[in-house]
Amino acid sequence: MKIHDVTLTISDSIVTFPGDPGVEITRAHSIGKEHDSNLSKVDMGAHTGTHVDAPVHFIKGGAGAETLDLNILVGPAVVIDATKEDVISAATLEKLDIPEGVERVLFRTRNSELWKTQPHKFSEDFVGITGDGAEWLIKKGVKLVGIDYLSIAPYHHAAPTHRALLSVGAIPIEGLDLSAISPGRYFMACLPLKLKGSDGAPARVILIENFDGV
């Protein structure tokens, strides 16, 4: 059994989606005469680094991050090689080798190369899933979709994809680092912070190779 951590490291220099808050990690107090311990303070947006989206992110009156189903967030997943694609549309998905019956699909695209150089500037031409691509996945019974950049949808075309997924309870995972991951089947665990009412939550995500269960 081998565990792959596909989570981005959060730091002051991590790239964020345009318009999102930056990251500030400071010491609220340090070991010294007045304190016996170090204590950090973290100030950042809910969609920083590797994170999940909750329905309320794009659905008015939708549920918050604390309601996300762990039965969807943990289980078998397949990593799909989409490194030759510039967009993941319904037509693209028809030609990709996506096994029947899978509920959790993670797309490794050319986006993953961006994480090899840190820090880097935000890339507007990242690969995302179109609205009709999201509808295709839903019709196939997919309940969780992951991508290796900061939005599941192409830049400036966020609403159709997010609404298609979130309106039916499908969970997007954004900001995965799949740069060292080969296509194939894994056991995935994604545990977002339990933030009440939040439209998203940072998460630690691991893929387990050759998982035999307990």
PDB file of C-alpha atoms in Angstrom:
ATOM      1  CA  MET A   1       0.000   0.000   0.000  1.00  0.00           C
ATOM      2  CA  LYS A   2       1.324   3.440  -0.938  1.00  0.00           C
ATOM      3  CA  ILE A   3      -0.170   6.763   0.111  1.00  0.00           C
ATOM      4  CA  HIS A   4       0.023   9.744  -2.256  1.00  0.00           C
ATOM      5  CA  ASP A   5      -0.626  13.197  -0.807  1.00  0.00           C
ATOM      6  CA  VAL A   6      -2.230  15.254  -3.601  1.00  0.00           C
ATOM      7  CA  THR A   7      -2.769  18.332  -1.436  1.00  0.00           C
ATOM      8  CA  LEU A   8      -1.130  21.683  -2.118  1.00  0.00           C
ATOM      9  CA  THR A   9       0.926  23.174   0.715  1.00  0.00           C
ATOM     10  CA  ILE A  10      -0.663  26.376   1.970  1.00  0.00           C
ATOM     11  CA  SER A  11       1.775  29.233   2.483  1.00  0.00           C
ATOM     12  CA  ASP A  12       1.930  32.990   2.119  1.00  0.00           C
ATOM     13  CA  SER A  13       3.147  32.532  -1.466  1.00  0.00           C
ATOM     14  CA  ILE A  14       0.491  30.104  -2.742  1.00  0.00           C
ATOM     15  CA  VAL A  15      -1.310  31.236  -5.883  1.00  0.00           C
ATOM     16  CA  THR A  16      -4.983  32.097  -5.422  1.00  0.00           C
ATOM     17  CA  PHE A  17      -7.864  32.580  -7.838  1.00  0.00           C
ATOM     18  CA  PRO A  18      -8.125  36.229  -8.986  1.00  0.00           C
ATOM     19  CA  GLY A  19     -10.274  38.196  -6.556  1.00  0.00           C
ATOM     20  CA  ASP A  20      -9.891  35.666  -3.731  1.00  0.00           C
ATOM     21  CA  PRO A  21      -8.163  36.660  -0.482  1.00  0.00           C
ATOM     22  CA  GLY A  22      -4.466  35.989  -0.162  1.00  0.00           C
ATOM     23  CA  VAL A  23      -2.919  33.931   2.614  1.00  0.00           C
ATOM     24  CA  GLU A  24      -1.398  35.331   5.800  1.00  0.00           C
ATOM     25  CA  ILE A  25       0.136  32.971   8.339  1.00  0.00           C
ATOM     26  CA  THR A  26       1.471  34.812  11.365  1.00  0.00           C
ATOM     27  CA  ARG A  27       2.433  34.043  14.961  1.00  0.00           C
ATOM     28  CA  ALA A  28      -0.168  35.217  17.439  1.00  0.00           C
ATOM     29  CA  HIS A  29       2.386  34.516  20.145  1.00  0.00           C
ATOM     30  CA  SER A  30       5.763  32.803  20.461  1.00  0.00           C
ATOM     31  CA  ILE A  31       7.652  30.810  23.058  1.00  0.00           C
ATOM     32  CA  GLY A  32       9.311  33.241  25.428  1.00  0.00           C
ATOM     33  CA  LYS A  33       8.920  34.941  28.778  1.00  0.00           C
ATOM     34  CA  GLU A  34       5.169  35.434  28.376  1.00  0.00           C
ATOM     35  CA  HIS A  35       4.216  32.183  26.601  1.00  0.00           C
ATOM     36  CA  ASP A  36       5.141  28.519  26.843  1.00  0.00           C
ATOM     37  CA  SER A  37       3.998  27.718  23.295  1.00  0.00           C
ATOM     38  CA  ASN A  38       3.877  28.942  19.731  1.00  0.00           C
ATOM     39  CA  LEU A  39       0.434  29.779  18.288  1.00  0.00           C
ATOM     40  CA  SER A  40      -0.203  30.592  14.640  1.00  0.00           C
ATOM     41  CA  LYS A  41      -2.969  32.692  13.136  1.00  0.00           C
ATOM     42  CA  VAL A  42      -4.209  31.873   9.617  1.00  0.00           C
ATOM     43  CA  ASP A  43      -6.123  34.331   7.436  1.00  0.00           C
ATOM     44  CA  MET A  44      -7.262  33.038   4.024  1.00  0.00           C
ATOM     45  CA  GLY A  45     -10.272  32.362   1.811  1.00  0.00           C
ATOM     46  CA  ALA A  46     -12.268  29.134   1.966  1.00  0.00           C
ATOM     47  CA  HIS A  47     -11.214  28.263  -1.590  1.00  0.00           C
ATOM     48  CA  THR A  48      -7.470  28.360  -0.931  1.00  0.00           C
ATOM     49  CA  GLY A  49      -5.242  25.589  -2.260  1.00  0.00           C
ATOM     50  CA  THR A  50      -6.789  22.129  -2.406  1.00  0.00           C
ATOM     51  CA  HIS A  51     -10.439  22.570  -1.482  1.00  0.00           C
ATOM     52  CA  VAL A  52     -14.008  21.442  -2.063  1.00  0.00           C
ATOM     53  CA  ASP A  53     -17.015  23.485  -3.127  1.00  0.00           C
ATOM     54  CA  ALA A  54     -20.336  23.333  -1.268  1.00  0.00           C
ATOM     55  CA  PRO A  55     -23.743  23.873  -2.938  1.00  0.00           C
ATOM     56  CA  VAL A  56     -24.162  27.393  -1.491  1.00  0.00           C
ATOM     57  CA  HIS A  57     -21.119  28.466  -3.555  1.00  0.00           C
ATOM     58  CA  PHE A  58     -23.360  28.772  -6.649  1.00  0.00           C
ATOM     59  CA  ILE A  59     -26.843  27.726  -5.467  1.00  0.00           C
ATOM     60  CA  LYS A  60     -28.838  30.379  -3.607  1.00  0.00           C
ATOM     61  CA  GLY A  61     -29.970  28.909  -0.310  1.00  0.00           C
ATOM     62  CA  GLY A  62     -27.783  25.840  -0.845  1.00  0.00           C
ATOM     63  CA  ALA A  63     -26.168  23.781   1.880  1.00  0.00           C
ATOM     64  CA  GLY A  64     -22.828  24.627   3.457  1.00  0.00           C
ATOM     65  CA  ALA A  65     -19.573  22.721   3.682  1.00  0.00           C
ATOM     66  CA  GLU A  66     -20.500  21.041   6.964  1.00  0.00           C
ATOM     67  CA  THR A  67     -23.213  19.034   5.161  1.00  0.00           C
ATOM     68  CA  LEU A  68     -20.991  17.425   2.511  1.00  0.00           C
ATOM     69  CA  ASP A  69     -21.444  13.658   2.401  1.00  0.00           C
ATOM     70  CA  LEU A  70     -18.405  11.715   3.626  1.00  0.00           C
ATOM     71  CA  ASN A  71     -19.690   8.691   1.735  1.00  0.00           C
ATOM     72  CA  ILE A  72     -18.966  10.632  -1.446  1.00  0.00           C
ATOM     73  CA  LEU A  73     -15.694  12.132  -0.235  1.00  0.00           C
ATOM     74  CA  VAL A  74     -14.168   8.771   0.698  1.00  0.00           C
ATOM     75  CA  GLY A  75     -14.003   5.724  -1.577  1.00  0.00           C
ATOM     76  CA  PRO A  76     -12.649   4.281  -4.835  1.00  0.00           C
ATOM     77  CA  ALA A  77     -11.612   6.843  -7.439  1.00  0.00           C
ATOM     78  CA  VAL A  78     -10.093   6.828 -10.890  1.00  0.00           C
ATOM     79  CA  VAL A  79      -7.471   9.270 -12.195  1.00  0.00           C
ATOM     80  CA  ILE A  80      -7.994  10.000 -15.888  1.00  0.00           C
ATOM     81  CA  ASP A  81      -5.246  11.129 -18.243  1.00  0.00           C
ATOM     82  CA  ALA A  82      -6.476  14.319 -19.932  1.00  0.00           C
ATOM     83  CA  THR A  83      -3.028  15.849 -20.433  1.00  0.00           C
ATOM     84  CA  LYS A  84      -3.558  16.292 -24.183  1.00  0.00           C
ATOM     85  CA  GLU A  85      -6.811  18.212 -23.814  1.00  0.00           C
ATOM     86  CA  ASP A  86      -7.323  21.984 -23.748  1.00  0.00           C
ATOM     87  CA  VAL A  87     -10.868  21.682 -22.404  1.00  0.00           C
ATOM     88  CA  ILE A  88     -12.923  18.843 -20.957  1.00  0.00           C
ATOM     89  CA  SER A  89     -16.256  18.939 -22.777  1.00  0.00           C
ATOM     90  CA  ALA A  90     -18.867  16.266 -23.416  1.00  0.00           C
ATOM     91  CA  ALA A  91     -17.153  15.512 -26.727  1.00  0.00           C
ATOM     92  CA  THR A  92     -13.812  15.182 -24.938  1.00  0.00           C
ATOM     93  CA  LEU A  93     -15.281  12.838 -22.339  1.00  0.00           C
ATOM     94  CA  GLU A  94     -16.686  10.552 -25.015  1.00  0.00           C
ATOM     95  CA  LYS A  95     -13.155   9.761 -26.189  1.00  0.00           C
ATOM     96  CA  LEU A  96     -11.472   9.544 -22.790  1.00  0.00           C
ATOM     97  CA  ASP A  97     -11.182   6.118 -21.182  1.00  0.00           C
ATOM     98  CA  ILE A  98     -13.568   6.569 -18.253  1.00  0.00           C
ATOM     99  CA  PRO A  99     -14.688   3.222 -16.783  1.00  0.00           C
ATOM    100  CA  GLU A 100     -18.410   2.568 -16.437  1.00  0.00           C
ATOM    101  CA  GLY A 101     -19.869   2.839 -12.951  1.00  0.00           C
ATOM    102  CA  VAL A 102     -17.184   5.002 -11.318  1.00  0.00           C
ATOM    103  CA  GLU A 103     -18.495   7.612  -8.884  1.00  0.00           C
ATOM    104  CA  ARG A 104     -15.301   9.580  -8.287  1.00  0.00           C
ATOM    105  CA  VAL A 105     -13.278  10.920 -11.213  1.00  0.00           C
ATOM    106  CA  LEU A 106     -10.103  13.008 -10.983  1.00  0.00           C
ATOM    107  CA  PHE A 107      -8.676  14.605 -14.115  1.00  0.00           C
ATOM    108  CA  ARG A 108      -4.925  14.913 -14.541  1.00  0.00           C
ATOM    109  CA  THR A 109      -4.384  17.643 -17.147  1.00  0.00           C
ATOM    110  CA  ARG A 110      -1.520  19.824 -18.288  1.00  0.00           C
ATOM    111  CA  ASN A 111      -2.455  21.985 -15.280  1.00  0.00           C
ATOM    112  CA  SER A 112      -0.423  19.636 -13.093  1.00  0.00           C
ATOM    113  CA  GLU A 113       2.800  20.893 -14.660  1.00  0.00           C
ATOM    114  CA  LEU A 114       2.101  24.308 -13.139  1.00  0.00           C
ATOM    115  CA  TRP A 115       2.523  22.946  -9.608  1.00  0.00           C
ATOM    116  CA  LYS A 116       6.074  21.782 -10.322  1.00  0.00           C
ATOM    117  CA  THR A 117       7.294  25.379 -10.184  1.00  0.00           C
ATOM    118  CA  GLN A 118       6.558  27.250  -6.978  1.00  0.00           C
ATOM    119  CA  PRO A 119       5.530  29.951  -6.706  1.00  0.00           C
ATOM    120  CA  HIS A 120       3.895  30.670 -10.034  1.00  0.00           C
ATOM    121  CA  LYS A 121       1.519  33.280 -11.362  1.00  0.00           C
ATOM    122  CA  PHE A 122      -2.135  32.417 -11.911  1.00  0.00           C
ATOM    123  CA  SER A 123      -2.655  30.869 -15.346  1.00  0.00           C
ATOM    124  CA  GLU A 124      -5.863  31.956 -17.079  1.00  0.00           C
ATOM    125  CA  ASP A 125      -5.655  29.267 -19.771  1.00  0.00           C
ATOM    126  CA  PHE A 126      -5.961  26.340 -17.362  1.00  0.00           C
ATOM    127  CA  VAL A 127      -7.950  23.286 -18.418  1.00  0.00           C
ATOM    128  CA  GLY A 128     -11.459  23.053 -16.982  1.00  0.00           C
ATOM    129  CA  ILE A 129     -14.700  21.153 -17.452  1.00  0.00           C
ATOM    130  CA  THR A 130     -17.440  22.786 -19.513  1.00  0.00           C
ATOM    131  CA  GLY A 131     -21.106  22.864 -18.568  1.00  0.00           C
ATOM    132  CA  ASP A 132     -21.993  20.117 -21.029  1.00  0.00           C
ATOM    133  CA  GLY A 133     -19.034  18.112 -19.726  1.00  0.00           C
ATOM    134  CA  ALA A 134     -20.452  18.375 -16.207  1.00  0.00           C
ATOM    135  CA  GLU A 135     -23.862  17.244 -17.470  1.00  0.00           C
ATOM    136  CA  TRP A 136     -22.210  14.261 -19.196  1.00  0.00           C
ATOM    137  CA  LEU A 137     -20.536  13.200 -15.962  1.00  0.00           C
ATOM    138  CA  ILE A 138     -23.766  13.522 -13.987  1.00  0.00           C
ATOM    139  CA  LYS A 139     -25.628  11.336 -16.474  1.00  0.00           C
ATOM    140  CA  LYS A 140     -22.927   8.693 -16.020  1.00  0.00           C
ATOM    141  CA  GLY A 141     -23.546   8.666 -12.265  1.00  0.00           C
ATOM    142  CA  VAL A 142     -20.393  10.521 -11.204  1.00  0.00           C
ATOM    143  CA  LYS A 143     -20.803  12.048  -7.738  1.00  0.00           C
ATOM    144  CA  LEU A 144     -17.375  13.629  -7.248  1.00  0.00           C
ATOM    145  CA  VAL A 145     -15.172  15.389  -9.796  1.00  0.00           C
ATOM    146  CA  GLY A 146     -11.631  16.596  -9.172  1.00  0.00           C
ATOM    147  CA  ILE A 147      -9.346  18.833 -11.230  1.00  0.00           C
ATOM    148  CA  ASP A 148      -5.715  19.869 -10.889  1.00  0.00           C
ATOM    149  CA  TYR A 149      -6.226  23.643 -10.800  1.00  0.00           C
ATOM    150  CA  LEU A 150      -8.138  26.207  -8.772  1.00  0.00           C
ATOM    151  CA  SER A 151     -11.475  25.918 -10.576  1.00  0.00           C
ATOM    152  CA  ILE A 152     -13.382  22.952 -11.951  1.00  0.00           C
ATOM    153  CA  ALA A 153     -14.622  25.185 -14.787  1.00  0.00           C
ATOM    154  CA  PRO A 154     -12.735  27.111 -17.487  1.00  0.00           C
ATOM    155  CA  TYR A 155     -11.775  30.702 -16.643  1.00  0.00           C
ATOM    156  CA  HIS A 156     -14.675  33.176 -17.050  1.00  0.00           C
ATOM    157  CA  HIS A 157     -17.137  30.269 -17.539  1.00  0.00           C
ATOM    158  CA  ALA A 158     -17.633  29.157 -13.949  1.00  0.00           C
ATOM    159  CA  ALA A 159     -21.405  29.172 -13.477  1.00  0.00           C
ATOM    160  CA  PRO A 160     -22.692  26.438 -15.859  1.00  0.00           C
ATOM    161  CA  THR A 161     -20.270  23.780 -14.630  1.00  0.00           C
ATOM    162  CA  HIS A 162     -20.598  24.572 -10.942  1.00  0.00           C
ATOM    163  CA  ARG A 163     -24.393  24.815 -11.037  1.00  0.00           C
ATOM    164  CA  ALA A 164     -24.735  21.553 -12.946  1.00  0.00           C
ATOM    165  CA  LEU A 165     -22.660  19.691 -10.362  1.00  0.00           C
ATOM    166  CA  LEU A 166     -23.732  21.406  -7.150  1.00  0.00           C
ATOM    167  CA  SER A 167     -27.458  21.374  -7.956  1.00  0.00           C
ATOM    168  CA  VAL A 168     -27.484  17.561  -7.857  1.00  0.00           C
ATOM    169  CA  GLY A 169     -25.157  17.178  -4.880  1.00  0.00           C
ATOM    170  CA  ALA A 170     -22.051  16.262  -6.866  1.00  0.00           C
ATOM    171  CA  ILE A 171     -18.896  17.498  -5.139  1.00  0.00           C
ATOM    172  CA  PRO A 172     -16.109  19.366  -6.968  1.00  0.00           C
ATOM    173  CA  ILE A 173     -12.558  19.095  -5.630  1.00  0.00           C
ATOM    174  CA  GLU A 174     -10.310  21.874  -6.914  1.00  0.00           C
ATOM    175  CA  GLY A 175      -6.593  22.531  -6.580  1.00  0.00           C
ATOM    176  CA  LEU A 176      -5.392  18.927  -6.609  1.00  0.00           C
ATOM    177  CA  ASP A 177      -1.698  18.316  -7.215  1.00  0.00           C
ATOM    178  CA  LEU A 178      -1.647  15.295  -9.523  1.00  0.00           C
ATOM    179  CA  SER A 179       1.812  16.020 -10.957  1.00  0.00           C
ATOM    180  CA  ALA A 180       3.267  12.783  -9.549  1.00  0.00           C
ATOM    181  CA  ILE A 181       0.176  10.615 -10.048  1.00  0.00           C
ATOM    182  CA  SER A 182      -0.228   8.021 -12.789  1.00  0.00           C
ATOM    183  CA  PRO A 183      -3.649   7.381 -14.340  1.00  0.00           C
ATOM    184  CA  GLY A 184      -5.494   4.465 -12.776  1.00  0.00           C
ATOM    185  CA  ARG A 185      -7.591   3.342  -9.832  1.00  0.00           C
ATOM    186  CA  TYR A 186      -6.998   4.452  -6.238  1.00  0.00           C
ATOM    187  CA  PHE A 187      -8.763   4.650  -2.909  1.00  0.00           C
ATOM    188  CA  MET A 188      -9.367   8.317  -2.137  1.00  0.00           C
ATOM    189  CA  ALA A 189      -9.930  10.152   1.120  1.00  0.00           C
ATOM    190  CA  CYS A 190     -10.879  13.827   0.995  1.00  0.00           C
ATOM    191  CA  LEU A 191     -11.591  15.466   4.342  1.00  0.00           C
ATOM    192  CA  PRO A 192     -12.600  19.139   4.138  1.00  0.00           C
ATOM    193  CA  LEU A 193     -12.766  21.359   7.194  1.00  0.00           C
ATOM    194  CA  LYS A 194     -16.231  21.300   8.765  1.00  0.00           C
ATOM    195  CA  LEU A 195     -17.034  24.992   8.299  1.00  0.00           C
ATOM    196  CA  LYS A 196     -20.670  25.748   9.061  1.00  0.00           C
ATOM    197  CA  GLY A 197     -22.479  27.544   6.245  1.00  0.00           C
ATOM    198  CA  SER A 198     -19.303  27.999   4.202  1.00  0.00           C
ATOM    199  CA  ASP A 199     -19.372  27.878   0.397  1.00  0.00           C
ATOM    200  CA  GLY A 200     -16.145  25.874   0.396  1.00  0.00           C
ATOM    201  CA  ALA A 201     -13.493  24.378   2.619  1.00  0.00           C
ATOM    202  CA  PRO A 202      -9.785  23.553   2.384  1.00  0.00           C
ATOM    203  CA  ALA A 203      -9.174  19.797   2.412  1.00  0.00           C
ATOM    204  CA  ARG A 204      -6.428  17.225   2.836  1.00  0.00           C
ATOM    205  CA  VAL A 205      -6.690  14.714   0.008  1.00  0.00           C
ATOM    206  CA  ILE A 206      -4.845  11.423  -0.294  1.00  0.00           C
ATOM    207  CA  LEU A 207      -4.863   8.651  -2.882  1.00  0.00           C
ATOM    208  CA  ILE A 208      -4.006   5.154  -1.713  1.00  0.00           C
ATOM    209  CA  GLU A 209      -2.421   2.799  -4.225  1.00  0.00           C
ATOM    210  CA  ASN A 210      -2.966  -0.977  -3.856  1.00  0.00           C
ATOM    211  CA  PHE A 211      -5.484  -0.502  -1.073  1.00  0.00           C
ATOM    212  CA  ASP A 212      -6.802  -3.827   0.220  1.00  0.00           C
ATOM    213  CA  GLY A 213      -9.191  -2.511   2.830  1.00  0.00           C
ATOM    214  CA  VAL A 214      -9.206  -3.436   6.496  1.00  0.00           C
TER     215      VAL A 214
END
